[in-house]
């Protein structure tokens, strides 16, 4: 597939670009693209998505800290898929699935998410999505050097504690999820889809 990768020089992009090429994708400019992948920043992503949609290119977005709903309406109008994913690590998706099951039996829960000090948004997109899925539980954000992406959900009950945790130790953890998104992009409805969970069987 011909893919335009926004954020190619960023922390995720430098890992993702060669992985996309190894998987057989061709990195091109927007005018030649069949799909757009964005790992940029909250102040850049909206313009990137808007430009792709106006060019007729479906989008896969890993950038957090923005509201995709208005552009979801534009995607629907143009008959294009807009997939926005808080976390492309498959383990993180499974963490959220397990948490949704656990909260049925242990409804008192809180989230602790930890990222590197350069991450601009707090809480993270993953933490926000998890909190919403669990009914709006509290989120605690940590930003320190040496961290990549870590999240744990603590479920408290009388005399017990259940912890579900996911750790991404390198940005290679996101590659399989992005490849899955590109593979399944053509199967998505022409509108905004949130989360990688929609693509997992």
JSON list of C-alpha atoms in Angstrom, two decimals, residues 38-39 45 58-59 62 66 96 100-101 104 154 157 164:
[
{"chain": "A", "resi": 38, "resn": "UNK", "atom": "CA", "xyz": [-0.12, 10.18, 11.65]},
{"chain": "A", "resi": 39, "resn": "UNK", "atom": "CA", "xyz": [2.16, 10.19, 14.70]},
{"chain": "A", "resi": 45, "resn": "UNK", "atom": "CA", "xyz": [-2.69, 16.33, 13.64]},
{"chain": "A", "resi": 58, "resn": "UNK", "atom": "CA", "xyz": [-8.38, 7.36, 4.63]},
{"chain": "A", "resi": 59, "resn": "UNK", "atom": "CA", "xyz": [-6.49, 7.92, 7.88]},
{"chain": "A", "resi": 62, "resn": "UNK", "atom": "CA", "xyz": [-1.92, 7.46, 16.69]},
{"chain": "A", "resi": 66, "resn": "UNK", "atom": "CA", "xyz": [-7.06, 16.24, 20.28]},
{"chain": "A", "resi": 96, "resn": "UNK", "atom": "CA", "xyz": [-8.46, -2.64, 28.36]},
{"chain": "A", "resi": 100, "resn": "UNK", "atom": "CA", "xyz": [-13.78, -4.06, 31.23]},
{"chain": "A", "resi": 101, "resn": "UNK", "atom": "CA", "xyz": [-14.42, -7.57, 32.51]},
{"chain": "A", "resi": 104, "resn": "UNK", "atom": "CA", "xyz": [-18.04, -5.82, 36.57]},
{"chain": "A", "resi": 154, "resn": "UNK", "atom": "CA", "xyz": [-5.95, -1.12, 40.23]},
{"chain": "A", "resi": 157, "resn": "UNK", "atom": "CA", "xyz": [-12.17, -4.96, 46.95]},
{"chain": "A", "resi": 164, "resn": "UNK", "atom": "CA", "xyz": [-3.82, -5.20, 35.39]}
]
